[in-house]
Amino acid sequence: MTRYRAILALAPAIFLAGCGSSDSQAGPGGVTANEAQALDEAAEMIEERRLKPDEAENGQAEGSETEE
């Protein structure tokens, strides 16, 4: 009977040890994997919006048109 109780006592701990996602664990810089992915996507968007050298001379960003 005590063996049965020991198994019942340890079962929740064993099952819960397998729960959890590695995405929620903090990585380098103290951010989760999901947060790091969001930051990478945001940085990529910013890089895409930066002026190219020839556009900087004209003073216009890509996709922006002035009314003349």
Coordinates of C-alpha atoms in Angstrom, one line a residue:
M1 CA 0.0 0.0 0.0
T2 CA 2.9 2.4 0.7
R3 CA 4.3 1.7 -2.7
Y4 CA 1.0 2.7 -4.3
R5 CA 1.0 5.9 -2.3
A6 CA 4.5 6.7 -3.3
I7 CA 3.7 6.3 -7.0
L8 CA 0.6 8.5 -6.6
A9 CA 2.6 11.1 -4.9
L10 CA 5.3 11.2 -7.6
A11 CA 3.1 10.9 -10.6
P12 CA 2.0 14.6 -10.8
A13 CA 5.7 15.7 -10.4
I14 CA 6.7 13.4 -13.3
F15 CA 3.9 14.5 -15.6
L16 CA 4.4 18.2 -14.8
A17 CA 8.2 17.9 -15.5
G18 CA 7.3 17.3 -19.1
C19 CA 5.1 20.3 -19.4
G20 CA 6.3 23.7 -20.5
S21 CA 7.6 25.1 -23.6
S22 CA 11.2 26.1 -24.4
D23 CA 9.8 29.3 -26.0
S24 CA 8.9 30.7 -22.6
Q25 CA 12.3 30.2 -21.1
A26 CA 14.5 33.3 -21.1
G27 CA 17.5 33.2 -23.3
P28 CA 20.4 35.6 -23.9
G29 CA 19.4 39.2 -23.0
G30 CA 16.6 38.0 -20.8
V31 CA 14.0 37.7 -23.6
T32 CA 12.1 34.6 -24.6
A33 CA 12.4 33.0 -28.0
N34 CA 9.1 34.5 -29.1
E35 CA 10.2 38.0 -28.0
A36 CA 13.5 37.6 -29.8
Q37 CA 11.7 36.6 -33.0
A38 CA 9.4 39.7 -32.7
L39 CA 12.5 41.9 -32.2
D40 CA 14.2 40.4 -35.3
E41 CA 11.1 41.0 -37.4
A42 CA 10.8 44.6 -36.1
A43 CA 14.5 45.2 -36.9
E44 CA 14.0 43.8 -40.4
M45 CA 11.0 46.1 -41.0
I46 CA 13.2 49.1 -39.9
E47 CA 16.0 48.0 -42.2
E48 CA 13.5 47.8 -45.2
R49 CA 12.3 51.3 -44.5
R50 CA 15.7 53.0 -44.3
L51 CA 16.6 55.3 -47.2
K52 CA 18.8 53.9 -49.9
P53 CA 21.8 56.2 -50.9
D54 CA 20.1 57.4 -54.1
E55 CA 16.9 58.1 -52.3
A56 CA 18.6 60.1 -49.6
E57 CA 19.9 62.5 -52.3
N58 CA 16.4 63.1 -53.5
G59 CA 15.1 63.4 -50.0
Q60 CA 12.3 60.8 -50.6
A61 CA 11.7 57.5 -49.0
E62 CA 10.6 54.6 -51.1
G63 CA 6.9 54.7 -51.7
S64 CA 6.5 58.3 -50.7
E65 CA 5.5 60.7 -53.5
T66 CA 5.3 64.4 -53.3
E67 CA 2.5 66.4 -54.9
E68 CA 3.8 68.8 -57.6

